[in-house]
């Protein structure tokens, strides 16, 4: 269910997992998806390096607790609007992603690299596949790459 993977076999097996999570309208439906992702990740992690990417529909801001600070870099999405108040369902999506990252010792790697504002967030509209969030004021979707770490 919107979860796929590919393993490149060689001296070291490397696996890439791609996942899609529901938007903030359907946050409860993500619980089962995160469980499937967790099982999938554990299965492939035993074979070698495993990378997770995809569209997690989670808005990452600077308003993080200690658990969030371990997985999120200082180059968050929407940094020009760092004080933006998130609705409860948006907070739920963010917390589900952070919980998943913490439980599997993953980090949101693209928050660890500075990017120009034009590259921070995009959304896919019904007619125009990618526009900047600033132009239309639409809901953000974030595409993230999660990287395994040695968090203790």
mmCIF file of N, CA and C in Angstrom, residues 17-151:
data_model
loop_
_atom_site.group_PDB
_atom_site.id
_atom_site.type_symbol
_atom_site.label_atom_id
_atom_site.label_comp_id
_atom_site.label_asym_id
_atom_site.label_seq_id
_atom_site.Cartn_x
_atom_site.Cartn_y
_atom_site.Cartn_z
ATOM 1 N N UNK A 17 13.889 2.204 0.091
ATOM 2 C CA UNK A 17 12.457 2.040 0.333
ATOM 3 C C UNK A 17 11.792 3.371 0.049
ATOM 4 N N UNK A 18 10.697 3.335 -0.685
ATOM 5 C CA UNK A 18 9.923 4.544 -0.975
ATOM 6 C C UNK A 18 8.549 4.399 -0.327
ATOM 7 N N UNK A 19 8.121 5.429 0.398
ATOM 8 C CA UNK A 19 6.838 5.386 1.105
ATOM 9 C C UNK A 19 6.038 6.645 0.823
ATOM 10 N N UNK A 20 4.739 6.512 0.916
ATOM 11 C CA UNK A 20 3.835 7.655 0.794
ATOM 12 C C UNK A 20 2.884 7.624 1.977
ATOM 13 N N UNK A 21 2.752 8.748 2.661
ATOM 14 C CA UNK A 21 1.818 8.864 3.780
ATOM 15 C C UNK A 21 0.669 9.795 3.405
ATOM 16 N N UNK A 22 -0.451 9.573 4.053
ATOM 17 C CA UNK A 22 -1.628 10.401 3.807
ATOM 18 C C UNK A 22 -1.391 11.839 4.245
ATOM 19 N N UNK A 23 -2.188 12.738 3.702
ATOM 20 C CA UNK A 23 -2.128 14.143 4.110
ATOM 21 C C UNK A 23 -2.737 14.300 5.493
ATOM 22 N N UNK A 24 -2.730 15.527 5.988
ATOM 23 C CA UNK A 24 -3.224 15.819 7.330
ATOM 24 C C UNK A 24 -4.713 15.513 7.490
ATOM 25 N N UNK A 25 -5.437 15.352 6.387
ATOM 26 C CA UNK A 25 -6.865 15.023 6.484
ATOM 27 C C UNK A 25 -7.089 13.597 6.977
ATOM 28 N N UNK A 26 -6.111 12.713 6.781
ATOM 29 C CA UNK A 26 -6.275 11.291 7.102
ATOM 30 C C UNK A 26 -5.133 10.768 7.961
ATOM 31 N N UNK A 27 -4.787 11.470 9.013
ATOM 32 C CA UNK A 27 -3.611 11.094 9.810
ATOM 33 C C UNK A 27 -3.748 9.724 10.468
ATOM 34 N N UNK A 28 -4.943 9.337 10.856
ATOM 35 C CA UNK A 28 -5.127 8.040 11.509
ATOM 36 C C UNK A 28 -4.761 6.889 10.572
ATOM 37 N N UNK A 29 -4.985 7.077 9.281
ATOM 38 C CA UNK A 29 -4.659 6.030 8.307
ATOM 39 C C UNK A 29 -3.157 5.801 8.203
ATOM 40 N N UNK A 30 -2.369 6.761 8.651
ATOM 41 C CA UNK A 30 -0.913 6.615 8.573
ATOM 42 C C UNK A 30 -0.355 5.647 9.603
ATOM 43 N N UNK A 31 -1.073 5.403 10.679
ATOM 44 C CA UNK A 31 -0.552 4.516 11.726
ATOM 45 C C UNK A 31 -0.230 3.136 11.158
ATOM 46 N N UNK A 32 -1.136 2.586 10.385
ATOM 47 C CA UNK A 32 -0.892 1.270 9.774
ATOM 48 C C UNK A 32 0.244 1.344 8.761
ATOM 49 N N UNK A 33 0.327 2.456 8.040
ATOM 50 C CA UNK A 33 1.403 2.599 7.045
ATOM 51 C C UNK A 33 2.770 2.672 7.727
ATOM 52 N N UNK A 34 2.851 3.378 8.845
ATOM 53 C CA UNK A 34 4.124 3.442 9.558
ATOM 54 C C UNK A 34 4.500 2.075 10.129
ATOM 55 N N UNK A 35 3.513 1.293 10.557
ATOM 56 C CA UNK A 35 3.805 -0.067 11.035
ATOM 57 C C UNK A 35 4.377 -0.923 9.905
ATOM 58 N N UNK A 36 3.767 -0.827 8.723
ATOM 59 C CA UNK A 36 4.278 -1.576 7.564
ATOM 60 C C UNK A 36 5.678 -1.112 7.189
ATOM 61 N N UNK A 37 5.896 0.200 7.224
ATOM 62 C CA UNK A 37 7.219 0.748 6.904
ATOM 63 C C UNK A 37 8.253 0.239 7.899
ATOM 64 N N UNK A 38 7.895 0.220 9.160
ATOM 65 C CA UNK A 38 8.811 -0.255 10.204
ATOM 66 C C UNK A 38 9.193 -1.721 9.958
ATOM 67 N N UNK A 39 8.199 -2.559 9.661
ATOM 68 C CA UNK A 39 8.482 -3.975 9.389
ATOM 69 C C UNK A 39 9.356 -4.135 8.154
ATOM 70 N N UNK A 40 9.044 -3.391 7.119
ATOM 71 C CA UNK A 40 9.803 -3.429 5.866
ATOM 72 C C UNK A 40 11.249 -3.002 6.115
ATOM 73 N N UNK A 41 11.417 -1.920 6.864
ATOM 74 C CA UNK A 41 12.751 -1.403 7.161
ATOM 75 C C UNK A 41 13.573 -2.431 7.944
ATOM 76 N N UNK A 42 12.980 -3.022 8.969
ATOM 77 C CA UNK A 42 13.701 -4.005 9.787
ATOM 78 C C UNK A 42 14.126 -5.215 8.956
ATOM 79 N N UNK A 43 13.268 -5.619 8.039
ATOM 80 C CA UNK A 43 13.574 -6.763 7.175
ATOM 81 C C UNK A 43 14.823 -6.499 6.337
ATOM 82 N N UNK A 44 14.908 -5.334 5.721
ATOM 83 C CA UNK A 44 16.015 -5.027 4.816
ATOM 84 C C UNK A 44 17.249 -4.492 5.530
ATOM 85 N N UNK A 45 17.073 -3.920 6.680
ATOM 86 C CA UNK A 45 18.199 -3.362 7.438
ATOM 87 C C UNK A 45 19.224 -4.448 7.785
ATOM 88 N N UNK A 46 18.746 -5.672 7.957
ATOM 89 C CA UNK A 46 19.640 -6.788 8.293
ATOM 90 C C UNK A 46 20.604 -7.117 7.158
ATOM 91 N N UNK A 47 20.215 -6.792 5.922
ATOM 92 C CA UNK A 47 21.017 -7.158 4.744
ATOM 93 C C UNK A 47 22.096 -6.138 4.400
ATOM 94 N N UNK A 48 21.950 -4.893 4.865
ATOM 95 C CA UNK A 48 22.927 -3.867 4.527
ATOM 96 C C UNK A 48 22.310 -2.483 4.629
ATOM 97 N N UNK A 49 23.024 -1.474 4.120
ATOM 98 C CA UNK A 49 22.515 -0.109 4.201
ATOM 99 C C UNK A 49 21.102 -0.006 3.613
ATOM 100 N N UNK A 50 20.236 0.682 4.326
ATOM 101 C CA UNK A 50 18.845 0.820 3.910
ATOM 102 C C UNK A 50 18.442 2.275 4.027
ATOM 103 N N UNK A 51 17.928 2.825 2.940
ATOM 104 C CA UNK A 51 17.521 4.222 2.884
ATOM 105 C C UNK A 51 16.025 4.302 2.651
ATOM 106 N N UNK A 52 15.385 5.234 3.338
ATOM 107 C CA UNK A 52 13.941 5.426 3.209
ATOM 108 C C UNK A 52 13.711 6.822 2.651
ATOM 109 N N UNK A 53 12.860 6.915 1.662
ATOM 110 C CA UNK A 53 12.518 8.212 1.090
ATOM 111 C C UNK A 53 11.057 8.216 0.720
ATOM 112 N N UNK A 54 10.565 9.354 0.287
ATOM 113 C CA UNK A 54 9.189 9.411 -0.166
ATOM 114 C C UNK A 54 8.509 10.684 0.267
ATOM 115 N N UNK A 55 7.200 10.659 0.215
ATOM 116 C CA UNK A 55 6.385 11.805 0.576
ATOM 117 C C UNK A 55 5.677 11.478 1.881
ATOM 118 N N UNK A 56 6.135 12.101 2.947
ATOM 119 C CA UNK A 56 5.601 11.817 4.273
ATOM 120 C C UNK A 56 4.526 12.824 4.687
ATOM 121 N N UNK A 57 4.277 13.824 3.862
ATOM 122 C CA UNK A 57 3.239 14.824 4.137
ATOM 123 C C UNK A 57 3.318 15.348 5.565
ATOM 124 N N UNK A 58 4.519 15.626 6.011
ATOM 125 C CA UNK A 58 4.738 16.121 7.362
ATOM 126 C C UNK A 58 5.433 17.474 7.290
ATOM 127 N N UNK A 59 4.908 18.428 7.993
ATOM 128 C CA UNK A 59 5.513 19.757 8.010
ATOM 129 C C UNK A 59 6.477 19.828 9.199
ATOM 130 N N UNK A 60 7.727 19.970 8.871
ATOM 131 C CA UNK A 60 8.762 20.034 9.897
ATOM 132 C C UNK A 60 9.049 21.509 10.172
ATOM 133 N N UNK A 61 8.942 21.892 11.432
ATOM 134 C CA UNK A 61 9.208 23.277 11.832
ATOM 135 C C UNK A 61 10.289 23.279 12.899
ATOM 136 N N UNK A 62 10.594 24.454 13.388
ATOM 137 C CA UNK A 62 11.591 24.575 14.444
ATOM 138 C C UNK A 62 11.015 24.273 15.827
ATOM 139 N N UNK A 63 9.722 24.039 15.919
ATOM 140 C CA UNK A 63 9.062 23.771 17.199
ATOM 141 C C UNK A 63 9.170 22.283 17.522
ATOM 142 N N UNK A 64 10.331 21.849 17.986
ATOM 143 C CA UNK A 64 10.576 20.438 18.228
ATOM 144 C C UNK A 64 10.985 20.194 19.668
ATOM 145 N N UNK A 65 10.635 19.026 20.201
ATOM 146 C CA UNK A 65 11.121 18.639 21.512
ATOM 147 C C UNK A 65 12.462 17.933 21.341
ATOM 148 N N UNK A 66 13.006 17.389 22.402
ATOM 149 C CA UNK A 66 14.331 16.757 22.319
ATOM 150 C C UNK A 66 14.368 15.589 21.352
ATOM 151 N N UNK A 67 13.289 14.808 21.291
ATOM 152 C CA UNK A 67 13.266 13.677 20.356
ATOM 153 C C UNK A 67 13.364 14.163 18.918
ATOM 154 N N UNK A 68 12.664 15.240 18.599
ATOM 155 C CA UNK A 68 12.709 15.792 17.250
ATOM 156 C C UNK A 68 14.067 16.363 16.908
ATOM 157 N N UNK A 69 14.718 16.962 17.883
ATOM 158 C CA UNK A 69 16.030 17.567 17.636
ATOM 159 C C UNK A 69 17.080 16.532 17.274
ATOM 160 N N UNK A 70 16.898 15.291 17.688
ATOM 161 C CA UNK A 70 17.873 14.242 17.364
ATOM 162 C C UNK A 70 17.806 13.823 15.899
ATOM 163 N N UNK A 71 16.664 13.996 15.252
ATOM 164 C CA UNK A 71 16.520 13.509 13.884
ATOM 165 C C UNK A 71 16.420 14.614 12.840
ATOM 166 N N UNK A 72 16.182 15.845 13.259
ATOM 167 C CA UNK A 72 15.985 16.960 12.332
ATOM 168 C C UNK A 72 17.183 17.896 12.397
ATOM 169 N N UNK A 73 17.695 18.283 11.231
ATOM 170 C CA UNK A 73 18.798 19.233 11.165
ATOM 171 C C UNK A 73 18.315 20.660 11.372
ATOM 172 N N UNK A 74 19.230 21.605 11.298
ATOM 173 C CA UNK A 74 18.858 23.003 11.548
ATOM 174 C C UNK A 74 18.271 23.696 10.322
ATOM 175 N N UNK A 75 18.221 23.013 9.184
ATOM 176 C CA UNK A 75 17.670 23.611 7.964
ATOM 177 C C UNK A 75 16.286 23.032 7.686
ATOM 178 N N UNK A 76 15.344 23.452 8.531
ATOM 179 C CA UNK A 76 13.971 22.947 8.435
ATOM 180 C C UNK A 76 13.240 23.548 7.254
ATOM 181 N N UNK A 77 12.128 22.922 6.924
ATOM 182 C CA UNK A 77 11.256 23.439 5.894
ATOM 183 C C UNK A 77 10.545 24.669 6.411
ATOM 184 N N UNK A 78 10.218 25.558 5.504
ATOM 185 C CA UNK A 78 9.420 26.724 5.833
ATOM 186 C C UNK A 78 10.109 27.598 6.890
ATOM 187 N N UNK A 79 11.415 27.762 6.766
ATOM 188 C CA UNK A 79 12.149 28.499 7.787
ATOM 189 C C UNK A 79 11.765 29.971 7.865
ATOM 190 N N UNK A 80 11.251 30.548 6.775
ATOM 191 C CA UNK A 80 10.816 31.945 6.823
ATOM 192 C C UNK A 80 9.544 32.115 7.638
ATOM 193 N N UNK A 81 8.842 31.004 7.872
ATOM 194 C CA UNK A 81 7.611 31.035 8.655
ATOM 195 C C UNK A 81 7.757 30.110 9.861
ATOM 196 N N UNK A 82 8.879 30.199 10.535
ATOM 197 C CA UNK A 82 9.176 29.287 11.633
ATOM 198 C C UNK A 82 8.149 29.368 12.758
ATOM 199 N N UNK A 83 7.495 30.503 12.905
ATOM 200 C CA UNK A 83 6.523 30.677 13.979
ATOM 201 C C UNK A 83 5.114 30.273 13.570
ATOM 202 N N UNK A 84 4.960 29.649 12.417
ATOM 203 C CA UNK A 84 3.655 29.234 11.940
ATOM 204 C C UNK A 84 3.032 28.250 12.915
ATOM 205 N N UNK A 85 1.779 28.492 13.277
ATOM 206 C CA UNK A 85 1.065 27.576 14.148
ATOM 207 C C UNK A 85 0.483 26.455 13.303
ATOM 208 N N UNK A 86 0.745 25.232 13.716
ATOM 209 C CA UNK A 86 0.248 24.071 12.991
ATOM 210 C C UNK A 86 -1.073 23.614 13.583
ATOM 211 N N UNK A 87 -1.960 23.153 12.716
ATOM 212 C CA UNK A 87 -3.211 22.571 13.174
ATOM 213 C C UNK A 87 -2.914 21.209 13.792
ATOM 214 N N UNK A 88 -3.842 20.703 14.614
ATOM 215 C CA UNK A 88 -3.626 19.434 15.314
ATOM 216 C C UNK A 88 -3.305 18.280 14.376
ATOM 217 N N UNK A 89 -4.008 18.186 13.242
ATOM 218 C CA UNK A 89 -3.750 17.071 12.331
ATOM 219 C C UNK A 89 -2.383 17.201 11.667
ATOM 220 N N UNK A 90 -1.908 18.429 11.472
ATOM 221 C CA UNK A 90 -0.565 18.621 10.918
ATOM 222 C C UNK A 90 0.484 18.221 11.959
ATOM 223 N N UNK A 91 0.215 18.534 13.206
ATOM 224 C CA UNK A 91 1.118 18.142 14.286
ATOM 225 C C UNK A 91 1.164 16.620 14.386
ATOM 226 N N UNK A 92 0.022 15.977 14.200
ATOM 227 C CA UNK A 92 -0.036 14.518 14.250
ATOM 228 C C UNK A 92 0.845 13.893 13.166
ATOM 229 N N UNK A 93 0.761 14.394 11.939
ATOM 230 C CA UNK A 93 1.612 13.872 10.862
ATOM 231 C C UNK A 93 3.092 14.062 11.185
ATOM 232 N N UNK A 94 3.431 15.245 11.676
ATOM 233 C CA UNK A 94 4.827 15.512 12.031
ATOM 234 C C UNK A 94 5.291 14.567 13.135
ATOM 235 N N UNK A 95 4.480 14.412 14.174
ATOM 236 C CA UNK A 95 4.872 13.565 15.303
ATOM 237 C C UNK A 95 4.991 12.096 14.910
ATOM 238 N N UNK A 96 4.120 11.639 14.001
ATOM 239 C CA UNK A 96 4.219 10.256 13.534
ATOM 240 C C UNK A 96 5.539 10.028 12.799
ATOM 241 N N UNK A 97 5.942 10.990 11.975
ATOM 242 C CA UNK A 97 7.217 10.865 11.273
ATOM 243 C C UNK A 97 8.379 10.875 12.261
ATOM 244 N N UNK A 98 8.368 11.809 13.197
ATOM 245 C CA UNK A 98 9.461 11.896 14.168
ATOM 246 C C UNK A 98 9.532 10.649 15.043
ATOM 247 N N UNK A 99 8.379 10.126 15.458
ATOM 248 C CA UNK A 99 8.363 8.897 16.263
ATOM 249 C C UNK A 99 8.962 7.732 15.477
ATOM 250 N N UNK A 100 8.593 7.633 14.212
ATOM 251 C CA UNK A 100 9.124 6.562 13.374
ATOM 252 C C UNK A 100 10.638 6.695 13.219
ATOM 253 N N UNK A 101 11.097 7.911 12.986
ATOM 254 C CA UNK A 101 12.546 8.135 12.847
ATOM 255 C C UNK A 101 13.283 7.767 14.126
ATOM 256 N N UNK A 102 12.745 8.178 15.265
ATOM 257 C CA UNK A 102 13.389 7.873 16.538
ATOM 258 C C UNK A 102 13.418 6.378 16.819
ATOM 259 N N UNK A 103 12.325 5.681 16.556
ATOM 260 C CA UNK A 103 12.283 4.254 16.883
ATOM 261 C C UNK A 103 13.228 3.438 16.002
ATOM 262 N N UNK A 104 13.485 3.890 14.781
ATOM 263 C CA UNK A 104 14.356 3.149 13.870
ATOM 264 C C UNK A 104 15.728 3.795 13.688
ATOM 265 N N UNK A 105 16.025 4.797 14.500
ATOM 266 C CA UNK A 105 17.310 5.500 14.437
ATOM 267 C C UNK A 105 17.587 6.070 13.055
ATOM 268 N N UNK A 106 16.604 6.793 12.521
ATOM 269 C CA UNK A 106 16.728 7.451 11.228
ATOM 270 C C UNK A 106 16.822 8.949 11.432
ATOM 271 N N UNK A 107 17.397 9.639 10.465
ATOM 272 C CA UNK A 107 17.330 11.092 10.476
ATOM 273 C C UNK A 107 16.791 11.616 9.179
ATOM 274 N N UNK A 108 16.212 12.792 9.274
ATOM 275 C CA UNK A 108 15.671 13.437 8.083
ATOM 276 C C UNK A 108 16.837 14.188 7.458
ATOM 277 N N UNK A 109 17.507 13.512 6.540
ATOM 278 C CA UNK A 109 18.808 13.992 6.073
ATOM 279 C C UNK A 109 18.748 15.305 5.308
ATOM 280 N N UNK A 110 17.661 15.566 4.582
ATOM 281 C CA UNK A 110 17.673 16.808 3.816
ATOM 282 C C UNK A 110 17.466 18.044 4.687
ATOM 283 N N UNK A 111 17.226 17.880 5.971
ATOM 284 C CA UNK A 111 17.184 19.037 6.868
ATOM 285 C C UNK A 111 18.571 19.375 7.408
ATOM 286 N N UNK A 112 19.559 18.606 7.020
ATOM 287 C CA UNK A 112 20.929 18.838 7.468
ATOM 288 C C UNK A 112 21.762 19.614 6.440
ATOM 289 N N UNK A 113 21.120 19.993 5.323
ATOM 290 C CA UNK A 113 21.811 20.722 4.265
ATOM 291 C C UNK A 113 21.043 21.987 3.936
ATOM 292 N N UNK A 114 21.743 23.103 3.895
ATOM 293 C CA UNK A 114 21.095 24.369 3.563
ATOM 294 C C UNK A 114 20.750 24.406 2.076
ATOM 295 N N UNK A 115 19.545 24.866 1.798
ATOM 296 C CA UNK A 115 19.062 24.979 0.414
ATOM 297 C C UNK A 115 18.443 26.352 0.233
ATOM 298 N N UNK A 116 18.401 26.850 -1.000
ATOM 299 C CA UNK A 116 17.710 28.126 -1.219
ATOM 300 C C UNK A 116 16.211 27.948 -0.952
ATOM 301 N N UNK A 117 15.548 29.046 -0.583
ATOM 302 C CA UNK A 117 14.118 28.982 -0.268
ATOM 303 C C UNK A 117 13.307 28.350 -1.393
ATOM 304 N N UNK A 118 13.697 28.567 -2.627
ATOM 305 C CA UNK A 118 12.940 28.029 -3.756
ATOM 306 C C UNK A 118 12.973 26.506 -3.810
ATOM 307 N N UNK A 119 13.886 25.879 -3.073
ATOM 308 C CA UNK A 119 14.014 24.418 -3.089
ATOM 309 C C UNK A 119 13.483 23.757 -1.813
ATOM 310 N N UNK A 120 12.939 24.534 -0.902
ATOM 311 C CA UNK A 120 12.537 23.964 0.383
ATOM 312 C C UNK A 120 11.256 23.151 0.320
ATOM 313 N N UNK A 121 10.208 23.664 -0.284
ATOM 314 C CA UNK A 121 8.916 22.985 -0.262
ATOM 315 C C UNK A 121 8.212 23.134 -1.588
ATOM 316 N N UNK A 122 7.594 22.103 -2.020
ATOM 317 C CA UNK A 122 6.761 22.167 -3.213
ATOM 318 C C UNK A 122 5.471 21.433 -2.924
ATOM 319 N N UNK A 123 4.519 21.668 -3.751
ATOM 320 C CA UNK A 123 3.288 20.886 -3.669
ATOM 321 C C UNK A 123 2.873 20.528 -5.072
ATOM 322 N N UNK A 124 2.034 19.531 -5.187
ATOM 323 C CA UNK A 124 1.537 19.107 -6.482
ATOM 324 C C UNK A 124 0.077 19.503 -6.567
ATOM 325 N N UNK A 125 -0.206 20.463 -7.409
ATOM 326 C CA UNK A 125 -1.575 20.901 -7.600
ATOM 327 C C UNK A 125 -2.262 20.029 -8.623
ATOM 328 N N UNK A 126 -3.574 20.180 -8.751
ATOM 329 C CA UNK A 126 -4.313 19.327 -9.664
ATOM 330 C C UNK A 126 -3.940 19.538 -11.130
ATOM 331 N N UNK A 127 -3.518 20.728 -11.501
ATOM 332 C CA UNK A 127 -3.196 20.986 -12.913
ATOM 333 C C UNK A 127 -1.714 21.223 -13.149
ATOM 334 N N UNK A 128 -1.094 21.931 -12.271
ATOM 335 C CA UNK A 128 0.317 22.245 -12.430
ATOM 336 C C UNK A 128 1.078 21.403 -11.428
ATOM 337 N N UNK A 129 1.881 20.477 -11.876
ATOM 338 C CA UNK A 129 2.473 19.483 -11.001
ATOM 339 C C UNK A 129 3.352 20.046 -9.887
ATOM 340 N N UNK A 130 4.078 21.128 -10.118
ATOM 341 C CA UNK A 130 4.889 21.672 -9.029
ATOM 342 C C UNK A 130 4.889 23.189 -9.084
ATOM 343 N N UNK A 131 4.549 23.784 -7.958
ATOM 344 C CA UNK A 131 4.626 25.236 -7.805
ATOM 345 C C UNK A 131 5.179 25.526 -6.427
ATOM 346 N N UNK A 132 5.707 26.705 -6.276
ATOM 347 C CA UNK A 132 6.202 27.080 -4.963
ATOM 348 C C UNK A 132 5.037 27.379 -4.036
ATOM 349 N N UNK A 133 5.136 26.945 -2.816
ATOM 350 C CA UNK A 133 4.097 27.146 -1.817
ATOM 351 C C UNK A 133 3.791 28.629 -1.656
ATOM 352 N N UNK A 134 4.790 29.476 -1.748
ATOM 353 C CA UNK A 134 4.589 30.916 -1.561
ATOM 354 C C UNK A 134 3.636 31.503 -2.600
ATOM 355 N N UNK A 135 3.693 31.002 -3.813
ATOM 356 C CA UNK A 135 2.895 31.575 -4.894
ATOM 357 C C UNK A 135 1.404 31.356 -4.692
ATOM 358 N N UNK A 136 1.013 30.187 -4.223
ATOM 359 C CA UNK A 136 -0.396 29.842 -4.144
ATOM 360 C C UNK A 136 -0.917 29.708 -2.717
ATOM 361 N N UNK A 137 -0.023 29.643 -1.725
ATOM 362 C CA UNK A 137 -0.448 29.473 -0.347
ATOM 363 C C UNK A 137 -1.084 28.113 -0.089
ATOM 364 N N UNK A 138 -0.619 27.083 -0.780
ATOM 365 C CA UNK A 138 -1.223 25.767 -0.654
ATOM 366 C C UNK A 138 -0.609 24.982 0.499
ATOM 367 N N UNK A 139 -1.221 23.862 0.795
ATOM 368 C CA UNK A 139 -0.704 22.969 1.821
ATOM 369 C C UNK A 139 0.610 22.377 1.345
ATOM 370 N N UNK A 140 1.566 22.302 2.237
ATOM 371 C CA UNK A 140 2.876 21.777 1.885
ATOM 372 C C UNK A 140 2.894 20.265 1.895
ATOM 373 N N UNK A 141 3.632 19.695 0.990
ATOM 374 C CA UNK A 141 4.011 18.299 1.111
ATOM 375 C C UNK A 141 5.522 18.278 1.114
ATOM 376 N N UNK A 142 6.075 17.391 1.875
ATOM 377 C CA UNK A 142 7.523 17.346 1.967
ATOM 378 C C UNK A 142 8.023 16.005 1.488
ATOM 379 N N UNK A 143 9.054 16.042 0.702
ATOM 380 C CA UNK A 143 9.708 14.831 0.266
ATOM 381 C C UNK A 143 11.012 14.747 1.038
ATOM 382 N N UNK A 144 11.204 13.658 1.737
ATOM 383 C CA UNK A 144 12.356 13.547 2.618
ATOM 384 C C UNK A 144 13.101 12.259 2.358
ATOM 385 N N UNK A 145 14.374 12.316 2.624
ATOM 386 C CA UNK A 145 15.173 11.110 2.625
ATOM 387 C C UNK A 145 15.600 10.867 4.055
ATOM 388 N N UNK A 146 15.311 9.688 4.547
ATOM 389 C CA UNK A 146 15.690 9.330 5.903
ATOM 390 C C UNK A 146 16.934 8.465 5.809
ATOM 391 N N UNK A 147 17.864 8.686 6.700
ATOM 392 C CA UNK A 147 19.146 7.986 6.640
ATOM 393 C C UNK A 147 19.374 7.267 7.958
ATOM 394 N N UNK A 148 19.879 6.049 7.892
ATOM 395 C CA UNK A 148 20.171 5.320 9.112
ATOM 396 C C UNK A 148 21.338 5.976 9.838
ATOM 397 N N UNK A 149 21.252 5.950 11.149
ATOM 398 C CA UNK A 149 22.305 6.562 11.968
ATOM 399 C C UNK A 149 22.640 5.633 13.104
ATOM 400 N N UNK A 150 23.586 6.037 13.886
ATOM 401 C CA UNK A 150 23.945 5.283 15.067
ATOM 402 C C UNK A 150 23.469 5.990 16.323
ATOM 403 N N UNK A 151 22.263 6.529 16.315
ATOM 404 C CA UNK A 151 21.746 7.242 17.482
ATOM 405 C C UNK A 151 21.703 6.294 18.674
#
